[in-house]
PDB file of C-alpha atoms in Angstrom:
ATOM      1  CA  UNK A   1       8.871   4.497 -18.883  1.00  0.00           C
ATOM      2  CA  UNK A   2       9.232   5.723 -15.372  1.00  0.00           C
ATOM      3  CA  UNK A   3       5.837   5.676 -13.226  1.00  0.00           C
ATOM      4  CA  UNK A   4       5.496   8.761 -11.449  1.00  0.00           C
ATOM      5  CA  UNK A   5       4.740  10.405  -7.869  1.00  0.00           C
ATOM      6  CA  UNK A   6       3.330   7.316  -5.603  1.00  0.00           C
ATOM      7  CA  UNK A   7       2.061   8.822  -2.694  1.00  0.00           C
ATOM      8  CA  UNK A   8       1.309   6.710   0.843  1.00  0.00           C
ATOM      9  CA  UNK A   9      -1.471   7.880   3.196  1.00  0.00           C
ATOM     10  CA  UNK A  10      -3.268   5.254   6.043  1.00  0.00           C
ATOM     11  CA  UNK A  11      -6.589   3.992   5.362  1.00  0.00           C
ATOM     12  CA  UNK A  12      -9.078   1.941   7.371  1.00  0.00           C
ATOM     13  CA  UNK A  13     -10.364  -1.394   7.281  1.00  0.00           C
ATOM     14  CA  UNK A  14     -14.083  -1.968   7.539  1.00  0.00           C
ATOM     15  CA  UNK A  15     -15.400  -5.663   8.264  1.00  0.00           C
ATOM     16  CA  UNK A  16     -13.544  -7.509   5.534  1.00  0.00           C
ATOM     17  CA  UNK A  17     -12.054  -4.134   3.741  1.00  0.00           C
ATOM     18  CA  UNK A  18     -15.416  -3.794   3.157  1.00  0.00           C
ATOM     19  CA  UNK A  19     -15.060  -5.463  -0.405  1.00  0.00           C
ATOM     20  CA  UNK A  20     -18.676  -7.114  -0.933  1.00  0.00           C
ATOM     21  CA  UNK A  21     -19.242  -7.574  -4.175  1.00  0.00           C
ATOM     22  CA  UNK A  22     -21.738  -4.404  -4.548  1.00  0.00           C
ATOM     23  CA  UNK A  23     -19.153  -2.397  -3.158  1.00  0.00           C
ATOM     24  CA  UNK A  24     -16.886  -3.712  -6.055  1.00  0.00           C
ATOM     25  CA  UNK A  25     -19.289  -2.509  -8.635  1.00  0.00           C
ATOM     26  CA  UNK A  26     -19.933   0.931  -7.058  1.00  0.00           C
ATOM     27  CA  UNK A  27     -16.257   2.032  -7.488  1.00  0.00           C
ATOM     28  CA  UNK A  28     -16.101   0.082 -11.103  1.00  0.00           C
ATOM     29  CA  UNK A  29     -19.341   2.260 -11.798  1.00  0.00           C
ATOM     30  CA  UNK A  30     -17.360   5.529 -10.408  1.00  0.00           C
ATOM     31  CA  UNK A  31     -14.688   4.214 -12.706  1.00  0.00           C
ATOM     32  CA  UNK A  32     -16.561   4.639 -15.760  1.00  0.00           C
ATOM     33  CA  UNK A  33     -18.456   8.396 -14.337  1.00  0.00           C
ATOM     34  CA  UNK A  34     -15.009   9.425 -14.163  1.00  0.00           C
ATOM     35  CA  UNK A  35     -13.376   8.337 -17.348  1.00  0.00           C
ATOM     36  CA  UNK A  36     -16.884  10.095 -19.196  1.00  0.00           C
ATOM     37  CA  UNK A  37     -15.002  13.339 -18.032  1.00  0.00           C
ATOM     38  CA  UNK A  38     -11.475  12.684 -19.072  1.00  0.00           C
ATOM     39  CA  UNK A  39      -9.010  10.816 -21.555  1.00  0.00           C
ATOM     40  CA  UNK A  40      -7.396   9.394 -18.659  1.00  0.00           C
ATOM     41  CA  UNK A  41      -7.249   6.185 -17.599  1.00  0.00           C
ATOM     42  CA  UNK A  42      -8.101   4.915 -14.494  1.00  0.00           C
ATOM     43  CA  UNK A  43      -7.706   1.788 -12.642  1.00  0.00           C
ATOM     44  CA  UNK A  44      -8.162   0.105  -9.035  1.00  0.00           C
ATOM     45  CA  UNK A  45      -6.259  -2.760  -7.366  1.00  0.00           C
ATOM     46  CA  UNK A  46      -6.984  -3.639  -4.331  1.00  0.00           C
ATOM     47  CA  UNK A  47      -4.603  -6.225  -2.185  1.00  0.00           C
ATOM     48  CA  UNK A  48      -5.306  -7.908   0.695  1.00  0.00           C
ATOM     49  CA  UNK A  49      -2.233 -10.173   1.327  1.00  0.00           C
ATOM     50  CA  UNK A  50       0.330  -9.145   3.458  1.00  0.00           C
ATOM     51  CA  UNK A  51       2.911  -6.744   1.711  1.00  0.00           C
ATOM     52  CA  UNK A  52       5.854  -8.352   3.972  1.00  0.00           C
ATOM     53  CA  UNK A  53       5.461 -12.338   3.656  1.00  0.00           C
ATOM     54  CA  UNK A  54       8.912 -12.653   5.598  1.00  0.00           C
ATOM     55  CA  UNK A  55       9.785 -13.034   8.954  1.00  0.00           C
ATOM     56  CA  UNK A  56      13.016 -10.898   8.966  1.00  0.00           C
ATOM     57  CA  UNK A  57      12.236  -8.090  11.020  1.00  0.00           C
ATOM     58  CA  UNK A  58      11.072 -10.527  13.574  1.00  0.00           C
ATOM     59  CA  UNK A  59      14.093 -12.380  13.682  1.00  0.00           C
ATOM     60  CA  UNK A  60      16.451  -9.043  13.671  1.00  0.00           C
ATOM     61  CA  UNK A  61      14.328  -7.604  16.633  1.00  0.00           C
ATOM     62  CA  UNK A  62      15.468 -10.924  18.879  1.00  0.00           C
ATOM     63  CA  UNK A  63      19.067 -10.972  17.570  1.00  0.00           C
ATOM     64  CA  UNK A  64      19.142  -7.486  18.405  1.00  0.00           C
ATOM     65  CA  UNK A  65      17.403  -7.757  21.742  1.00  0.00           C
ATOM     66  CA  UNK A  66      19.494 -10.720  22.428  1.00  0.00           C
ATOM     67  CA  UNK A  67      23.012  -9.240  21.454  1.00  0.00           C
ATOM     68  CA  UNK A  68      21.913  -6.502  23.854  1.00  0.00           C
ATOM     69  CA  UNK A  69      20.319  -7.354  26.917  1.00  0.00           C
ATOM     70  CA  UNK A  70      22.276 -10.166  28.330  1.00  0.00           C
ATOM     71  CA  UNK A  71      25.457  -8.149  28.962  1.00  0.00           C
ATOM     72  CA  UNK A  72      23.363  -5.131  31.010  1.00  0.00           C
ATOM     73  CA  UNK A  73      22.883  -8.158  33.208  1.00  0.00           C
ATOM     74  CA  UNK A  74      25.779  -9.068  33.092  1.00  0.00           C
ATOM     75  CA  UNK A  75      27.508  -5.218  34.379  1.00  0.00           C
ATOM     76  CA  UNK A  76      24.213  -5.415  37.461  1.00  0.00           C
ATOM     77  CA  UNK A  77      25.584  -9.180  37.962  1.00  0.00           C
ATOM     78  CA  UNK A  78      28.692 -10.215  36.369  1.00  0.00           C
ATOM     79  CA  UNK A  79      28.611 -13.620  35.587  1.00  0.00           C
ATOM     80  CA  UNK A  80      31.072 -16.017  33.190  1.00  0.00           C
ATOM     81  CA  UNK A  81      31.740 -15.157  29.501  1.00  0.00           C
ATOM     82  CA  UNK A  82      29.821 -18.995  28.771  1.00  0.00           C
ATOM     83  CA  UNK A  83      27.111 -18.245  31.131  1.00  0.00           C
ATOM     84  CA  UNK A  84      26.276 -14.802  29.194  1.00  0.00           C
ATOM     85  CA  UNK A  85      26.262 -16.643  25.854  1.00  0.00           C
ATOM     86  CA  UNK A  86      23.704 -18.940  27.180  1.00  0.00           C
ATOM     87  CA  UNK A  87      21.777 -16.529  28.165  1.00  0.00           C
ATOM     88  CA  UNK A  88      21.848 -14.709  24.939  1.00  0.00           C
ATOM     89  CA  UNK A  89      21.011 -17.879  23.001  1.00  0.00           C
ATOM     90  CA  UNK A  90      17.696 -18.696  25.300  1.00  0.00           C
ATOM     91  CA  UNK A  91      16.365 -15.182  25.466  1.00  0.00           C
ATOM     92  CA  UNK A  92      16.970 -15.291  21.187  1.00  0.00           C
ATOM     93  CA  UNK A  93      14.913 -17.959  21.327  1.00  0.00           C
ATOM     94  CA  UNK A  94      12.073 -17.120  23.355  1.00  0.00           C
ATOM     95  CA  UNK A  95      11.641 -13.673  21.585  1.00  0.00           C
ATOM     96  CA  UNK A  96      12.008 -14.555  18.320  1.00  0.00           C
ATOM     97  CA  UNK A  97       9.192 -17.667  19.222  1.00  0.00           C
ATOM     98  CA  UNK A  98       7.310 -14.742  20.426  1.00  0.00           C
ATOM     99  CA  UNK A  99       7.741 -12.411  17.709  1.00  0.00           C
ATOM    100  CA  UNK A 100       6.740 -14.916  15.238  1.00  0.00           C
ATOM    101  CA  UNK A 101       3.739 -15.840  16.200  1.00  0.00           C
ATOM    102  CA  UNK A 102       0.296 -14.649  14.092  1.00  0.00           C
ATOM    103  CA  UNK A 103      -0.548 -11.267  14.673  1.00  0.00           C
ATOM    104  CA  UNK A 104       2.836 -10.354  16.643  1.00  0.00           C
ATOM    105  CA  UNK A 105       4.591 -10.867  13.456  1.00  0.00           C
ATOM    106  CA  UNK A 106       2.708  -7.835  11.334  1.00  0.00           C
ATOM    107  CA  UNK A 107       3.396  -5.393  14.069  1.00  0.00           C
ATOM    108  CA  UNK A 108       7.572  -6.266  14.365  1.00  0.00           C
ATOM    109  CA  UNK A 109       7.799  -4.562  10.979  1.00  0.00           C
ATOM    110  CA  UNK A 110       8.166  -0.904  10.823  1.00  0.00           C
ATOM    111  CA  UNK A 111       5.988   1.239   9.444  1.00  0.00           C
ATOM    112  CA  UNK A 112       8.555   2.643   6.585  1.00  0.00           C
ATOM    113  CA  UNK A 113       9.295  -0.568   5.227  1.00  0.00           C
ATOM    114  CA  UNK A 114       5.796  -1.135   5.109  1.00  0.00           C
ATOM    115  CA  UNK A 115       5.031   2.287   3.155  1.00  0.00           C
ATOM    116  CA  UNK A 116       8.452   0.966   0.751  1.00  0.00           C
ATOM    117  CA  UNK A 117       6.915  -1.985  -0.038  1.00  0.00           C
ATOM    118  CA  UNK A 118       3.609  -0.425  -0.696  1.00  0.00           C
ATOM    119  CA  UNK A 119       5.043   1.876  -3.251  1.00  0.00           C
ATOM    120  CA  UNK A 120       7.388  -0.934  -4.996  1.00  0.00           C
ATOM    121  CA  UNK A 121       4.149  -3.440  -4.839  1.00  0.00           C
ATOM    122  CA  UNK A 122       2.047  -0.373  -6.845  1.00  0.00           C
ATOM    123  CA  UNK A 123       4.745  -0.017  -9.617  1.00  0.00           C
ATOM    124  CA  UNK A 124       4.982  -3.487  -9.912  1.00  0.00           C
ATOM    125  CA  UNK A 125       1.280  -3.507 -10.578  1.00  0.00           C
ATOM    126  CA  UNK A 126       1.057  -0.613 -12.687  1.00  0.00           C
ATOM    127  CA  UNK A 127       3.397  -2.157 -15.015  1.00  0.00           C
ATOM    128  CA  UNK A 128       1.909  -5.788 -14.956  1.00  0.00           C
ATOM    129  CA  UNK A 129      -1.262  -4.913 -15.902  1.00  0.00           C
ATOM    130  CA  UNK A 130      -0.295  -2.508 -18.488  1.00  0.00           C
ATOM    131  CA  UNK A 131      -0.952   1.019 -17.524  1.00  0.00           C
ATOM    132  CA  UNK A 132       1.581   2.354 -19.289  1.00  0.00           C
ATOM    133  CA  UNK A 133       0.436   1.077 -22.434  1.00  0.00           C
ATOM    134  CA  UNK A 134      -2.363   3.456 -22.700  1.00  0.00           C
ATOM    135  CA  UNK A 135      -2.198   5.346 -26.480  1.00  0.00           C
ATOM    136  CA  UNK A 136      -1.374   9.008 -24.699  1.00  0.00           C
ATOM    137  CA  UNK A 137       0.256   7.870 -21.261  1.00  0.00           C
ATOM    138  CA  UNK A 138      -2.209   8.345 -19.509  1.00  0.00           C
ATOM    139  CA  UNK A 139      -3.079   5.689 -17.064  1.00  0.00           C
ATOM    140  CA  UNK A 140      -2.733   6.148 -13.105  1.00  0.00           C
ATOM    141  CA  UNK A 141      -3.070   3.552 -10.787  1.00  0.00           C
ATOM    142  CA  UNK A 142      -5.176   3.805  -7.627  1.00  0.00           C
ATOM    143  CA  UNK A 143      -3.820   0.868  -5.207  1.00  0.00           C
ATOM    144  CA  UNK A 144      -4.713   0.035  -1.983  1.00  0.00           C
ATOM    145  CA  UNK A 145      -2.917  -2.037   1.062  1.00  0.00           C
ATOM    146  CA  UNK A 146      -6.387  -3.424   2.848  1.00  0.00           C
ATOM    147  CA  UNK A 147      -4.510  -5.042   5.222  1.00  0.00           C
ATOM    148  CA  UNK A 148      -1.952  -2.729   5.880  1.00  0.00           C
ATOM    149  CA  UNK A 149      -3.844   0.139   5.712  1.00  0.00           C
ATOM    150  CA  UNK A 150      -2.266   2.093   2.541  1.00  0.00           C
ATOM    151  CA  UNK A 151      -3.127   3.684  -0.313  1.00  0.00           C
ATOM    152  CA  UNK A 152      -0.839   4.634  -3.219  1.00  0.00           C
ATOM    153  CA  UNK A 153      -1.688   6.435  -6.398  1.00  0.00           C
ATOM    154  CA  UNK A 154       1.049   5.973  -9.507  1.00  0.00           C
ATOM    155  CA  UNK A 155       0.740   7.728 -12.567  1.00  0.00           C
ATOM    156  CA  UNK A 156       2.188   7.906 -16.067  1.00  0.00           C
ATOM    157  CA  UNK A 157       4.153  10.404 -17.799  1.00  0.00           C
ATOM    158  CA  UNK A 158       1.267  12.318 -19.573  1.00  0.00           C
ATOM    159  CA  UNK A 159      -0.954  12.626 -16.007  1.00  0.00           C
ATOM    160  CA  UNK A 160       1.995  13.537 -14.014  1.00  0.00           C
ATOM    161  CA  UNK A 161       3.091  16.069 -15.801  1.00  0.00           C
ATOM    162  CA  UNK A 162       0.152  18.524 -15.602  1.00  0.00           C
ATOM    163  CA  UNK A 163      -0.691  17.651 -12.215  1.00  0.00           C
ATOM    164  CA  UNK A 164       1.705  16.661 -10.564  1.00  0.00           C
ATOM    165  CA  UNK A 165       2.869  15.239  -6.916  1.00  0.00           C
ATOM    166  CA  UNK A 166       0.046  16.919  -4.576  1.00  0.00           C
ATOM    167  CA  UNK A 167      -3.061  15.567  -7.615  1.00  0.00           C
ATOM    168  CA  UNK A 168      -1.866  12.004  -5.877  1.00  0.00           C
ATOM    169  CA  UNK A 169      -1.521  13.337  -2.653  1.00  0.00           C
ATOM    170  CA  UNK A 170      -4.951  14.701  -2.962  1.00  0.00           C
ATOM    171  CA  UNK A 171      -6.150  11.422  -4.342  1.00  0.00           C
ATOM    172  CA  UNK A 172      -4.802   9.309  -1.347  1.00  0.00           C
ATOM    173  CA  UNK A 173      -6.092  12.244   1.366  1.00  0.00           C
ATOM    174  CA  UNK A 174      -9.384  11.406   0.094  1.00  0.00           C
ATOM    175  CA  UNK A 175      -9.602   7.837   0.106  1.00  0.00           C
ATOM    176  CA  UNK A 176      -7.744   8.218   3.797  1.00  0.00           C
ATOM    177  CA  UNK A 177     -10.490  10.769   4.960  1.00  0.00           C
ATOM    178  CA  UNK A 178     -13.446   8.391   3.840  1.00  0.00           C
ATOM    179  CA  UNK A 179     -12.293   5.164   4.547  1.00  0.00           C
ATOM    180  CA  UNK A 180     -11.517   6.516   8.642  1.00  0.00           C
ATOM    181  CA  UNK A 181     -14.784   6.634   8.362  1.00  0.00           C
ATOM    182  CA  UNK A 182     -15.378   2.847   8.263  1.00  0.00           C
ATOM    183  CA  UNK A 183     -15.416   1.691   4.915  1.00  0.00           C
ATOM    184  CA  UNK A 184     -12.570   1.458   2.456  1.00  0.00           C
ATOM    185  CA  UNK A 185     -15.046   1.257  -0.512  1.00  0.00           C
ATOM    186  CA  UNK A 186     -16.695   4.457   0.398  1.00  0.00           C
ATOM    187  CA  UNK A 187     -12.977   5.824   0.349  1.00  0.00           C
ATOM    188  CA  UNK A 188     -11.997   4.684  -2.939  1.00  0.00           C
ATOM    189  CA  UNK A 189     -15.091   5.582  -4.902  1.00  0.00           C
ATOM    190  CA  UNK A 190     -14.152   9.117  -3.770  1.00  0.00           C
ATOM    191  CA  UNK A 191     -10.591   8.286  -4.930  1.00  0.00           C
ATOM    192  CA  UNK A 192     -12.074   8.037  -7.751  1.00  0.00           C
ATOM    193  CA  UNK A 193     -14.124  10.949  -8.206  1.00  0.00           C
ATOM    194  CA  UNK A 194     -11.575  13.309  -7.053  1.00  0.00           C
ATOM    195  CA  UNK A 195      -9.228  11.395  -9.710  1.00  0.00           C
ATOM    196  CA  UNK A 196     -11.396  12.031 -12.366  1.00  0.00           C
ATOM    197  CA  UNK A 197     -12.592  15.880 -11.102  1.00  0.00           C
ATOM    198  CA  UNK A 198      -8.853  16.439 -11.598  1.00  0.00           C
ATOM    199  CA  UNK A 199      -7.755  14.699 -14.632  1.00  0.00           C
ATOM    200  CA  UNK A 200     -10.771  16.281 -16.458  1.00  0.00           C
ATOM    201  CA  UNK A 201      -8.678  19.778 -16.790  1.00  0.00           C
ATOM    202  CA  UNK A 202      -5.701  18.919 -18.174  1.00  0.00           C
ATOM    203  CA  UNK A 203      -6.766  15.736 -20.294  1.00  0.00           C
ATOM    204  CA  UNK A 204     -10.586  15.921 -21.194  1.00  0.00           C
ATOM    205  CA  UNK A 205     -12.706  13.641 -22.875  1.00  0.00           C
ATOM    206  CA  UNK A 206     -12.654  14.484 -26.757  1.00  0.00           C
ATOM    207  CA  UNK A 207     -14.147  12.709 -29.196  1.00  0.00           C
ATOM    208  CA  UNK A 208     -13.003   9.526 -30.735  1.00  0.00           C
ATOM    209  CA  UNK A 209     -11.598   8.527 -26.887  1.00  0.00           C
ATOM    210  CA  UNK A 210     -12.136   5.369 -26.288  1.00  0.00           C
ATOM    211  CA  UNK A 211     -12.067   2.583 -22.859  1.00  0.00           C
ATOM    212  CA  UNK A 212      -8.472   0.603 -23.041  1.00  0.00           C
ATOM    213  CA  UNK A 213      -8.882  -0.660 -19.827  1.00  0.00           C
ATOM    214  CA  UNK A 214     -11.298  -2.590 -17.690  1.00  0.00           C
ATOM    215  CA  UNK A 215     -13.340  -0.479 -15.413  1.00  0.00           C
ATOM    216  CA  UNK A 216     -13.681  -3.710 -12.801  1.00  0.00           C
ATOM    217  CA  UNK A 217     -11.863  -3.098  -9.927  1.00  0.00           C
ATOM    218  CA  UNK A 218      -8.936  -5.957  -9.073  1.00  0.00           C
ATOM    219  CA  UNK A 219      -8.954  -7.691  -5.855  1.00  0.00           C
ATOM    220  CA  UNK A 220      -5.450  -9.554  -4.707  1.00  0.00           C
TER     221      UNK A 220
END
């Protein structure tokens, strides 16, 4: 099984996500509106710890800054070979003390890597909780990046196919346009519409369909 067409769009926070618990059970009620209109299945995860735990890109910023700064000194005044690897070593240090500390440490990492780890964090959901176990393939995945401000969609082989890359797109424009708006609940509710407005052509509801997954939304 290979999960299809994750698309990354930037979202908004509101207060804390904007997560309270009746926000939770307005998108797991949108959930269920939307799955009365097609055989599809849909879920919502929702994380709000950090998608980069690591303090790499910190650390490569100051090597970086520190391999390279010392020796344009150095050509404006020369100085000895020893006296330009000391200064290398204390301006390492101070910068990567700098770059380490809370809330300097989020913004050292670039925005791509943030966006790849976004999309490798949704697979890794959509396959630990089973998506692609649905009877007809089926299942797409609906994740969110609170605190990085992301939103990828992942869907199986029988959703992708019909649809294809700009459904997700779509998907993750409208959760973007909403959520800008303050409130990342608003914004996935009408993820969730739109997800089931457009899975309701290709794959409706027919009779006999049944719920294989929870409608509850999952907060990490």
């Amino acid at each position: 099984m290979d999960p299809q067409s994750a698309t990354t769009t930037t979202t908004q926070d509101a207060g804390r996500y904007g997560l309270p618990q009746h926000a939770l059970q307005r998108i797991a009620e949108a959930v269920t509106l939307a799955e009365a209109k097609t055989s599809a299945e849909i879920r919502v995860v929702v994380t709000r710890a950090p998608l980069v735990q690591h303090s790499f890109f910190s650390i490569l910023w100051a090597s970086l800054a520190a391999l390279v700064l010392p020796w344009l000194v150095v050509l404006a005044y020369p100085m000895p070979a020893l006296s330009a690897l000391a200064l290398q070593s204390v301006l390492f240090v101070l910068l990567a003390a700098a770059l380490l500390m809370p809330g300097v440490a989020e913004k050292a990492i670039p925005r791509l890597a943030l966006k790849a780890a976004a999309r490798n964090a949704a697979i890794e959901t959509f396959l630990s909780y089973g998506i692609p176990q649905t009877k007809g393939r089926t299942g797409i995945l609906i994740f969110a990046a609170a605190r990085e401000r992301l939103v990828e969609v992942v869907a199986d082989d029988a959703a992708h196919g019909p649809l294809g890359a700009a459904a997700w797109r779509d998907i993750c424009d409208t959760v973007a346009a909403r959520a800008r708006q303050g409130s990342l609940a608003e914004g996935l509710v009408a993820g969730v519409e739109k997800a089931g407005e457009l899975l309701a052509g290709p794959l409706p509801r027919r009779p006999g369909d049944s719920n294989e997954m929870p409608n509850h939304v999952v907060v990490l």
